[in-house]
Short mmCIF file of C-alpha atoms and ligand atoms in Angstrom, two decimals:
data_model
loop_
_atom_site.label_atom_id
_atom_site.label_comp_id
_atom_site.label_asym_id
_atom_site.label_seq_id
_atom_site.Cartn_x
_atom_site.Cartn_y
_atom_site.Cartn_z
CA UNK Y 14 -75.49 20.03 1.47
CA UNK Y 15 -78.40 18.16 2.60
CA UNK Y 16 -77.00 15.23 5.16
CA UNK Y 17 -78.83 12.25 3.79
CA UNK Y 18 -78.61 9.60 6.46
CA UNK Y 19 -76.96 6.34 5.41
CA UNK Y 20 -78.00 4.39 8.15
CA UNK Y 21 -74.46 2.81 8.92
CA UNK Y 22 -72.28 3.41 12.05
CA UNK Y 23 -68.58 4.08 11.33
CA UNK Y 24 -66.23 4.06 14.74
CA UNK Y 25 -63.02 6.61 14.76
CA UNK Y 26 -60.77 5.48 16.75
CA UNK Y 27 -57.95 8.32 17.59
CA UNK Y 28 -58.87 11.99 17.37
CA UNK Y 29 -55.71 13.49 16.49
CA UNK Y 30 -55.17 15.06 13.09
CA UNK Y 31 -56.78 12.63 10.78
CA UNK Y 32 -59.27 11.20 13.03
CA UNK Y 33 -61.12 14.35 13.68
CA UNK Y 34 -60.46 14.75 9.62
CA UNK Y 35 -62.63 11.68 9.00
CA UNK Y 36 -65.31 12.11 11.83
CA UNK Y 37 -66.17 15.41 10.17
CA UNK Y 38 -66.44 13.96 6.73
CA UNK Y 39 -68.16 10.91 7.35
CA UNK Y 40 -70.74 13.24 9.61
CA UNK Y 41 -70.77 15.14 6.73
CA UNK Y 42 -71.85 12.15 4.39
CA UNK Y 43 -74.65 11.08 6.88
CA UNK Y 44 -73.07 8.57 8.51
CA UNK Y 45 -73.13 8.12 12.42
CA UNK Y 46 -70.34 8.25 14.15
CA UNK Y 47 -68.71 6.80 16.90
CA UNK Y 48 -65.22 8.99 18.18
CA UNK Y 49 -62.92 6.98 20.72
CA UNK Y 50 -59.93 8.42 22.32
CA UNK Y 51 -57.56 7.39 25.19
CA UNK Y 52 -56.80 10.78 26.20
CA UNK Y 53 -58.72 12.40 29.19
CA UNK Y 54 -61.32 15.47 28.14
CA UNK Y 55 -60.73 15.01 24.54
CA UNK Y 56 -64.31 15.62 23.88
CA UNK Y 57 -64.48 19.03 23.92
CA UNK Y 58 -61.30 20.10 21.54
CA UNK Y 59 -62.32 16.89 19.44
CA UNK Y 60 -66.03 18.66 18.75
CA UNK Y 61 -65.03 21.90 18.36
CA UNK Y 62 -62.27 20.67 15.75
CA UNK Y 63 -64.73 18.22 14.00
CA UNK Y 64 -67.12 21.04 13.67
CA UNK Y 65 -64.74 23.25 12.38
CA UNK Y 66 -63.47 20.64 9.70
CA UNK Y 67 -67.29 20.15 8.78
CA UNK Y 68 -67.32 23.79 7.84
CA UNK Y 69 -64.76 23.79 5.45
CA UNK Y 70 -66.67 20.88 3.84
CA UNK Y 71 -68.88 22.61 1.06
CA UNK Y 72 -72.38 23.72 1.51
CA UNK Y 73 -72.35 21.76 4.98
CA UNK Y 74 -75.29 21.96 7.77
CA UNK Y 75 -72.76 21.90 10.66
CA UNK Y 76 -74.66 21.45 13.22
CA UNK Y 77 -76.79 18.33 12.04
CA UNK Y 78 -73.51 17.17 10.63
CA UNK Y 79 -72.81 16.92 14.71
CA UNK Y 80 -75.75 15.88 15.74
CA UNK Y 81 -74.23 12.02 14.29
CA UNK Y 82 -71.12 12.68 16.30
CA UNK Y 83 -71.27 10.91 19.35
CA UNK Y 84 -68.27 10.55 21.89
CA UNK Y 85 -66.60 7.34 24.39
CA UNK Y 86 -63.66 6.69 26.09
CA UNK Y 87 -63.37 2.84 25.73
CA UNK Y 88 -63.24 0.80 22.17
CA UNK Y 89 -65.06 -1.59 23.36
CA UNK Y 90 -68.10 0.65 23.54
CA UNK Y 91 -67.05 2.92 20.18
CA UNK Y 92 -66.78 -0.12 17.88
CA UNK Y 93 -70.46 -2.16 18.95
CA UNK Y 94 -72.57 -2.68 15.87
CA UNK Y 95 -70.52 -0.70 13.95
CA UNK Y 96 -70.35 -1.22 10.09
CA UNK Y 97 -66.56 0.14 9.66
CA UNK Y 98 -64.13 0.92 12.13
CA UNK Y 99 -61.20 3.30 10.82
CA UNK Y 100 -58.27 3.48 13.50
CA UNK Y 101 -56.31 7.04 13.57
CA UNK Y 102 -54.49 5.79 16.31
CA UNK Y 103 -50.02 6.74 16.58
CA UNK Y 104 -47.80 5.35 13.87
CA UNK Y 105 -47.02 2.74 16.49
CA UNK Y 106 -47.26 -0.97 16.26
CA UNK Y 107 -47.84 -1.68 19.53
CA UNK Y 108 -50.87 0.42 19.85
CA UNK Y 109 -52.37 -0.39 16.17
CA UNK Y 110 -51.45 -3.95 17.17
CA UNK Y 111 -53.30 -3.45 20.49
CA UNK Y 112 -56.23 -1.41 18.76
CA UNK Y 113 -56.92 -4.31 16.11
CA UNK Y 114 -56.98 -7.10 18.68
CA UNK Y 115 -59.63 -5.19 20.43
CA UNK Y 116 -61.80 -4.02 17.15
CA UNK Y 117 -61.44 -8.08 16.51
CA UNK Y 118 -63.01 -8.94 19.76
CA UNK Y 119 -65.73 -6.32 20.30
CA UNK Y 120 -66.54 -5.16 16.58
CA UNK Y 121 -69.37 -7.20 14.75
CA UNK Y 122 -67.99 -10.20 12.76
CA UNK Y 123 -69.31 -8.11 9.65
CA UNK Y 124 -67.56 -4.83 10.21
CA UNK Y 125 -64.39 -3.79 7.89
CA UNK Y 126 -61.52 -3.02 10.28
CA UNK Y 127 -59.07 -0.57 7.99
CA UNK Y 128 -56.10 1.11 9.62
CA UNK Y 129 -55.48 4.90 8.44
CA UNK Y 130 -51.95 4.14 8.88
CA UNK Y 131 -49.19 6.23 6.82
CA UNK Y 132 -47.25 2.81 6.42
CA UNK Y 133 -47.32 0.17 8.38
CA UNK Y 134 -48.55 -3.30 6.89
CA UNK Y 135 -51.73 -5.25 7.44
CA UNK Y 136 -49.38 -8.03 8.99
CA UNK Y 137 -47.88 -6.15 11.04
CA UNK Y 138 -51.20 -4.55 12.14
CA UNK Y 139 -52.78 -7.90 12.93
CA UNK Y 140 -50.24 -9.32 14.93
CA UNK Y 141 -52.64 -10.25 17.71
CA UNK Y 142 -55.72 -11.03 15.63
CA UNK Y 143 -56.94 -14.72 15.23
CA UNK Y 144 -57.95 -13.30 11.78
CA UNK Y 145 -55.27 -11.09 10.26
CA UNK Y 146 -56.69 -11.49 7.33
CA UNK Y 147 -59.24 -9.14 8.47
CA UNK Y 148 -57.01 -5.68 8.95
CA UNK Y 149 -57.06 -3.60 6.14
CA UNK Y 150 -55.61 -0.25 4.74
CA UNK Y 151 -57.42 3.17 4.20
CA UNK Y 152 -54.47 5.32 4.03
CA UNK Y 153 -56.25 9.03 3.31
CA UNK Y 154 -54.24 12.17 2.52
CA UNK Y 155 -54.38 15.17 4.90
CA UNK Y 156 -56.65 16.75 5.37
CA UNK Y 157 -59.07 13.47 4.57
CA UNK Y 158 -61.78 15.37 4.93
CA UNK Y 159 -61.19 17.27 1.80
CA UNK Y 160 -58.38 14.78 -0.38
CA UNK Y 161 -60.40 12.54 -1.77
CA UNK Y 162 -58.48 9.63 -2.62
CA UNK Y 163 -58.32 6.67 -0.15
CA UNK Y 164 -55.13 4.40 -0.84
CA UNK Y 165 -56.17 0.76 0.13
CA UNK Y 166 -54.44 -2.38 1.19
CA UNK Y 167 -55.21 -5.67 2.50
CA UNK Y 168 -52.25 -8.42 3.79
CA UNK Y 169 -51.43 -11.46 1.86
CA UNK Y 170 -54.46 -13.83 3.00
CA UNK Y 171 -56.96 -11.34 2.62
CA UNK Y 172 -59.80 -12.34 0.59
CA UNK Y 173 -60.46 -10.38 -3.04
CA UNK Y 174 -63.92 -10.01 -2.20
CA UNK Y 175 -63.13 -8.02 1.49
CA UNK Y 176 -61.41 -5.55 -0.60
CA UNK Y 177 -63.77 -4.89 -2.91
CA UNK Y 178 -65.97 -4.52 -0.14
CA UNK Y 179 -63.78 -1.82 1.29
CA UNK Y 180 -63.65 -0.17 -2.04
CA UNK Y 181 -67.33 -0.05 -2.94
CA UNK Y 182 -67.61 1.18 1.19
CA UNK Y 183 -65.46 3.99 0.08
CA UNK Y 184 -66.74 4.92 -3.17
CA UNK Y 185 -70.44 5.04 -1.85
CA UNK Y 186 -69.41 8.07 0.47
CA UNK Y 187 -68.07 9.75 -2.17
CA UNK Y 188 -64.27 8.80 -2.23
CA UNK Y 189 -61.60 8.05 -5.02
CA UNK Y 190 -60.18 4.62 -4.47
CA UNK Y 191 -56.73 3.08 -5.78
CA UNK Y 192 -56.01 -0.34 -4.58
CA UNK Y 193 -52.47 -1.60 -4.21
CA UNK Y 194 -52.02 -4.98 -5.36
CA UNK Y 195 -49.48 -6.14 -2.73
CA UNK Y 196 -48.31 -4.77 0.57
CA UNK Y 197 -45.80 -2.71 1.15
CA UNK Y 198 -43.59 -0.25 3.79
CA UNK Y 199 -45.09 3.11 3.42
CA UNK Y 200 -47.69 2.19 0.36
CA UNK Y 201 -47.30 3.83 -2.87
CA UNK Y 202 -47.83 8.13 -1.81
CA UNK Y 203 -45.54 7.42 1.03
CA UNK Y 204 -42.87 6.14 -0.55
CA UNK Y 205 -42.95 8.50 -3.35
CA UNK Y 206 -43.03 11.36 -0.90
CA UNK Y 207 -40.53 10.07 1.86
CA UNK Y 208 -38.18 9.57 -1.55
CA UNK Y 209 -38.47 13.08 -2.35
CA UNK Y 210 -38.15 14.28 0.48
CA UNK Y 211 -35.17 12.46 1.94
CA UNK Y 212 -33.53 14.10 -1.75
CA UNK Y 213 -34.58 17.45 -0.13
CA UNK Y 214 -32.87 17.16 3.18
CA UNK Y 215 -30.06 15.72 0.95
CA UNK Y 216 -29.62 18.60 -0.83
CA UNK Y 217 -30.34 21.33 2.25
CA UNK Y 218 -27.93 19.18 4.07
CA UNK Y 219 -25.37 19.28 1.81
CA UNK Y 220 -25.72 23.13 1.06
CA UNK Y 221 -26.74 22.84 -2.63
CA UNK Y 222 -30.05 25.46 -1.69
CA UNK Y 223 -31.53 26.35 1.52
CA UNK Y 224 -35.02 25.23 2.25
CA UNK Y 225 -37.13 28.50 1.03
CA UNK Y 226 -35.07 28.26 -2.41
CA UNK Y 227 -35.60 24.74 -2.77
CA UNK Y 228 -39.65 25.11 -2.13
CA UNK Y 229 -39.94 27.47 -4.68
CA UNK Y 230 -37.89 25.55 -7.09
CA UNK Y 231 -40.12 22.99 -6.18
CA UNK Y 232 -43.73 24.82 -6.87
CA UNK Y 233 -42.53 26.48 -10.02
CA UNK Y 234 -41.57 23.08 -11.39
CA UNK Y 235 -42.65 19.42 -10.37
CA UNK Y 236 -45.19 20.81 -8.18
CA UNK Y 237 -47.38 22.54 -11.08
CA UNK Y 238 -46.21 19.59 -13.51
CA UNK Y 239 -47.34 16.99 -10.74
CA UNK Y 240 -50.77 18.74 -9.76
CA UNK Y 241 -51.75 17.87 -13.42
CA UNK Y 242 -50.24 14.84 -14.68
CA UNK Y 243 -48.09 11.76 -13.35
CA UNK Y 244 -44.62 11.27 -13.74
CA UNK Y 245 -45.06 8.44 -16.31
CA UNK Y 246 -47.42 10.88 -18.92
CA UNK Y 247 -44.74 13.45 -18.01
CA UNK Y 248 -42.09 10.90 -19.38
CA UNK Y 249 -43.95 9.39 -22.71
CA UNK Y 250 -44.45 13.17 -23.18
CA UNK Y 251 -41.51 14.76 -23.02
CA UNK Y 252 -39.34 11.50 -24.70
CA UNK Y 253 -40.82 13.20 -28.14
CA UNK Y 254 -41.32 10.53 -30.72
CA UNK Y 255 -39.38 8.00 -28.22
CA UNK Y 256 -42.40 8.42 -25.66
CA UNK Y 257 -41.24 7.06 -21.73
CA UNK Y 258 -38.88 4.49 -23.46
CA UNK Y 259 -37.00 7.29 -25.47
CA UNK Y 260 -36.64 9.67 -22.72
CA UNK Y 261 -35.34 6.80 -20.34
CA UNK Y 262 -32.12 6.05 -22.51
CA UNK Y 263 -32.07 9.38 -23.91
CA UNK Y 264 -31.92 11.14 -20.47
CA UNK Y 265 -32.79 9.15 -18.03
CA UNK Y 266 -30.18 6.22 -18.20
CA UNK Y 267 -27.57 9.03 -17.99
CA UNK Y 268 -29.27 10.88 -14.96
CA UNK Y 269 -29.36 7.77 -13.35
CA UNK Y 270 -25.71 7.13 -13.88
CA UNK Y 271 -24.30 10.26 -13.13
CA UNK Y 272 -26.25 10.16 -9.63
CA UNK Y 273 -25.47 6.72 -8.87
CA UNK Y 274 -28.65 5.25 -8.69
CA UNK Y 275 -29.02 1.11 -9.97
CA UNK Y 276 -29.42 1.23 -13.41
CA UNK Y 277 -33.01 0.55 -15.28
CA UNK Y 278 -33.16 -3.55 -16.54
CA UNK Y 279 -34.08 -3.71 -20.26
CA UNK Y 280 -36.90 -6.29 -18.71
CA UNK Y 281 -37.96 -3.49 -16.49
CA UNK Y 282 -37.72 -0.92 -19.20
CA UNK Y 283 -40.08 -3.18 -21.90
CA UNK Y 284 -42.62 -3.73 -19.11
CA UNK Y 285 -42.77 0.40 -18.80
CA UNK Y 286 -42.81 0.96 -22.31
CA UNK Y 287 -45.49 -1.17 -22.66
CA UNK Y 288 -47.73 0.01 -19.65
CA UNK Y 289 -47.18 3.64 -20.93
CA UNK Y 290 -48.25 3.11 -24.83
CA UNK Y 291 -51.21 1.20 -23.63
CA UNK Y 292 -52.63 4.01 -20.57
CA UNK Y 293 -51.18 6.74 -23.06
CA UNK Y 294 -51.58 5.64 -26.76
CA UNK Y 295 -48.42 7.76 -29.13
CA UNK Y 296 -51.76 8.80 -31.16
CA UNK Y 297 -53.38 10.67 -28.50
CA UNK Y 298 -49.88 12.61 -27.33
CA UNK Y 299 -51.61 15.67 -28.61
CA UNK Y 300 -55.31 15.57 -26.40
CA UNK Y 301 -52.75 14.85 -23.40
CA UNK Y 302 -50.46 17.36 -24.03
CA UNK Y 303 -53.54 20.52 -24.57
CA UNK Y 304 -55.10 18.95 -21.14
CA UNK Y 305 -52.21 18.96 -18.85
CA UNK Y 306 -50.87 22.58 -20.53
CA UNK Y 307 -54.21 23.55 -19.73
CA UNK Y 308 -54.25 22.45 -15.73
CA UNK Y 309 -50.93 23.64 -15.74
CA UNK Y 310 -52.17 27.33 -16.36
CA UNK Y 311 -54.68 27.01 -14.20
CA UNK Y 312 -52.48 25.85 -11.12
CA UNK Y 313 -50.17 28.78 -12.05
CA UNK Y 314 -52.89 30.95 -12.04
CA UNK Y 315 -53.90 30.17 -8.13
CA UNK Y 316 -50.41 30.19 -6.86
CA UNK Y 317 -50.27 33.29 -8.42
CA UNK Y 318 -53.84 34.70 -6.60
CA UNK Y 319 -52.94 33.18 -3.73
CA UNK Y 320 -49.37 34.07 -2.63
CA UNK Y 321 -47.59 32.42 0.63
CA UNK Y 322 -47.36 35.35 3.18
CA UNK Y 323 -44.00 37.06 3.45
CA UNK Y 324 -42.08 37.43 5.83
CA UNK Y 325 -41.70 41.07 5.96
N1 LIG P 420 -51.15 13.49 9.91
C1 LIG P 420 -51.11 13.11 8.64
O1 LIG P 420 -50.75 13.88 7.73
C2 LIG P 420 -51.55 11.71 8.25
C3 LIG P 420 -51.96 11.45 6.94
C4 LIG P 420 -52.43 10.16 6.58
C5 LIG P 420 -52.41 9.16 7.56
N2 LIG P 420 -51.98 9.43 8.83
C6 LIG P 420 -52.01 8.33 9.80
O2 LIG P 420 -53.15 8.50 10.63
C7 LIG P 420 -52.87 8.01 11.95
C8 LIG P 420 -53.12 9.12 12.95
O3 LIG P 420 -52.21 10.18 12.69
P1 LIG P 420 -52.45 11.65 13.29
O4 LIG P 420 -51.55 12.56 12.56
O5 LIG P 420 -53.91 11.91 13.35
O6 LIG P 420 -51.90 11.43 14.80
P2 LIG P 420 -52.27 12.25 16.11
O7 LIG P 420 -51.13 12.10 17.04
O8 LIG P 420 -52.73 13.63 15.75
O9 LIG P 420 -53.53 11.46 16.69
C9 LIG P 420 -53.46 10.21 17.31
C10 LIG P 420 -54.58 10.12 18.33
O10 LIG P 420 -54.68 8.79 18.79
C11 LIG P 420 -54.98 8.84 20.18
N3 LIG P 420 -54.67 7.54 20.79
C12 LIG P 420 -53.48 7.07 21.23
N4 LIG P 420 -53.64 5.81 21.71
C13 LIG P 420 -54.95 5.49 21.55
C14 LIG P 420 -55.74 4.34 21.87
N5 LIG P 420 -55.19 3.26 22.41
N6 LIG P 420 -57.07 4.37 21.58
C15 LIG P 420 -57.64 5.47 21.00
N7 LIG P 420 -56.93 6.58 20.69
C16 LIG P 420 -55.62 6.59 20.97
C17 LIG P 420 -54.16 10.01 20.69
O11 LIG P 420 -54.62 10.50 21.95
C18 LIG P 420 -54.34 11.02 19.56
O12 LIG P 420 -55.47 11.84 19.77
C19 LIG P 420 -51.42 7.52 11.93
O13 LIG P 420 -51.40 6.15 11.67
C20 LIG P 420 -50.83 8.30 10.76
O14 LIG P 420 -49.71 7.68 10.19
C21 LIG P 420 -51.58 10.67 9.21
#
C-alpha cells in the first residue's frame, strides 16, 4: 500500500497492547505519529512491535510506515501541535484523569482528545479538565489495527458538532464509526461482552460445562450466527411470521422467566417491534435470510480450514 501522507500529527499516548495497535495503523494510513510512554526503554520493544503490527496490515511498506513513528518520554512534548491525541493509557481513572488534564494543557486548543478506554466515561475522564466537554471516546476492538470499527462517545456537554468531527476524523483514515447517543459504563461491545461472559463463568462455575466444551458450543453456535448478523435480525428472523415481537412472547418471555431475568415491558417490547420492522422490513425476510445463510457458510468454512491446535 502506498503511504500517502496526510499531513496531520496524531499523539499515542500508552504503548501497551492497543497503543502500539494504533501507532502501526495510523503509520500505516500516513499519518505522523507521536508514541509517549512512562515506562523506561520502551522504545525499542514499542518499534519492533509497531513494525511488526504494520506487517500484518495488507500490502504495507513497513519501513516508511516507521519512518512517521517518532518516540518521547514526556506528554507534554508527544501531544505539541498535534491534530488528535488517542490515550492507551491503564483502565485507571487516576491516570486517564491525570493524562487528560495534561493533553488539556499542552495539546493545541484544536486537537480532539479521545480516550481508547474499554469503559470508563468521558466525565469521569475529565475530572481535572476546565473543559470536560472536550474528552471523548474512541473505544477500538483488539487488535485496532486490523478491527475496523471505532465505538465513539462524548459526555453530556459535549457539543454535536465535536463529535461529528471525531467521526469524519475516523472515517477519513479508513475506519467504521458507530456513535453512542449517551454515555455509559462499559459502552455498548463491552457490555454485551462482559454480559456474556459473566454467563460463562456462571455456568463453568457452577459445573454445567467446562471451559473447552463451552467454547466450542460457543463457535458452533452464536459465534458463526453473530459473525454474520445481529441478535435483533437473528430475532425478527427466527420469530417466523411474528418477526422479533413473535419470538419475544413466543420464546423469549418464557426464557426470560424461567431464568429469572426482569421481564420485557409491553412499552419496551412496541418500541423493538417497531425499530426491527423498520431496519428489517417482514418483505425483505427472504434477501436477509439467503445473505446471512450465506456468511454463515463461509465462517464455517474457515473455522473449518483453520482448526485451533490440539493439544496432543
Ligand atoms: N487490550 C484490549 O483488548 C483493549 C481493547 C480496547 C480498548 N482497550 C483500552 O485501551 C487502553 C490500553 O489498554 P492496553 O491493553 O493497551 O493496556 P497495556 O497495559 O498493554 O498498556 C498501557 C500502557 O500505558 C503505559 N502508561 C501507564 N501510565 C502512563 C502514563 N502516565 N503516560 C503514558 N503511558 C502510560 C504503560 O506503561 C503501558 O505501556 C485501556 O484503556 C483499555 O481499556 C484495551
Amino acid at each position: 500500500m502506498m503511504i500517502k501522507n496526510k499531513e496531520q500529527t496524531v499523539a499515542v499516548v500508552g504503548a501497551g497492547v492497543i497503543g502500539c495497535s494504533w501507532a502501526a495503523y495510523y503509520a500505516v494510513k500516513g499519518y505522523k505519529v507521536n508514541v509517549s510512554d512512562v515506562k523506561e526503554g520502551y522504545q525499542e520493544n514499542a518499534r519492533v512491535r509497531i513494525s511488526t503490527l504494520a506487517a500484518e496490515i495488507p500490502n504495507t511498506d513497513v519501513e516508511k510506515a516507521m519512518e512517521q513513528v517518532s518516540f518521547f518520554t514526556s506528554i507534554k512534548e508527544a501531544v505539541k501541535g498535534v491534530d488528535l491525541v488517542q490515550e492507551n493509557g491503564p483502565e485507571r481513572v487516576d491516570i486517564k484523569q491525570q493524562m487528560f488534564a495534561d493533553f488539556e494543557g499542552f495539546a493545541p486548543e484544536k486537537a480532539l482528545l479521545v480516550s481508547s478506554s474499554s469503559g470508563t466515561v468521558p466525565a469521569d475522564l475529565s475530572a481535572k479538565m476546565v473543559a470536560p466537554e472536550r474528552a471523548l471516546i474512541g473505544h477500538p476492538a483488539n487488535p485496532a489495527h486490523l478491527l475496523p470499527v471505532v465505538e465513539i462517545c462524548g459526555g453530556q456537554n459535549t457539543p454535536r458538532a465535536l463529535v461529528e468531527r471525531l467521526e469524519k476524523f475516523y472515517r477519513d483514515c479508513g475506519r467504521v464509526t458507530a456513535t453512542l447517543n449517551k454515555p455509559i459504563e462499559g459502552f455498548v461491545i463491552n457490555r454485551l461482552q462482559t454480559s456474556l461472559l459473566r454467563e460463562a463463568i456462571h455456568l463453568v462455575g457452577e459445573g454445567v460445562v467446562n471451559v473447552k466444551d463451552l467454547d466450542s458450543l460457543f463457535m458452533a453456535s452464536l459465534g458463526v450466527r453473530w459473525a454474520s448478523i445481529g441478535p435483533f435480525l437473528t430475532g425478527q428472523l427466527g420469530g417466523g411470521e411474528g418477526g422479533f415481537r413473535g419470538i419475544t412472547e413466543n420464546i423469549l418471555s418464557s426464557l426470560f422467566a424461567s431464568m429469572g431475568f426482569e421481564s420485557i415491558s409491553i412499552e419496551t417490547l412496541d418500541m423493538l417491534e417497531q425499530q426491527t420492522n423498520q431496519f428489517y422490513p417482514m418483505d425483505k425476510m427472504k434477501a436477509f435470510a439467503k445473505v446471512r445463510d450465506e456468511r454463515q457458510k463461509a465462517v464455517l468454512e474457515i473455522q473449518k480450514s483453520h482448526p485451533l491446535p490440539t493439544n496432543d
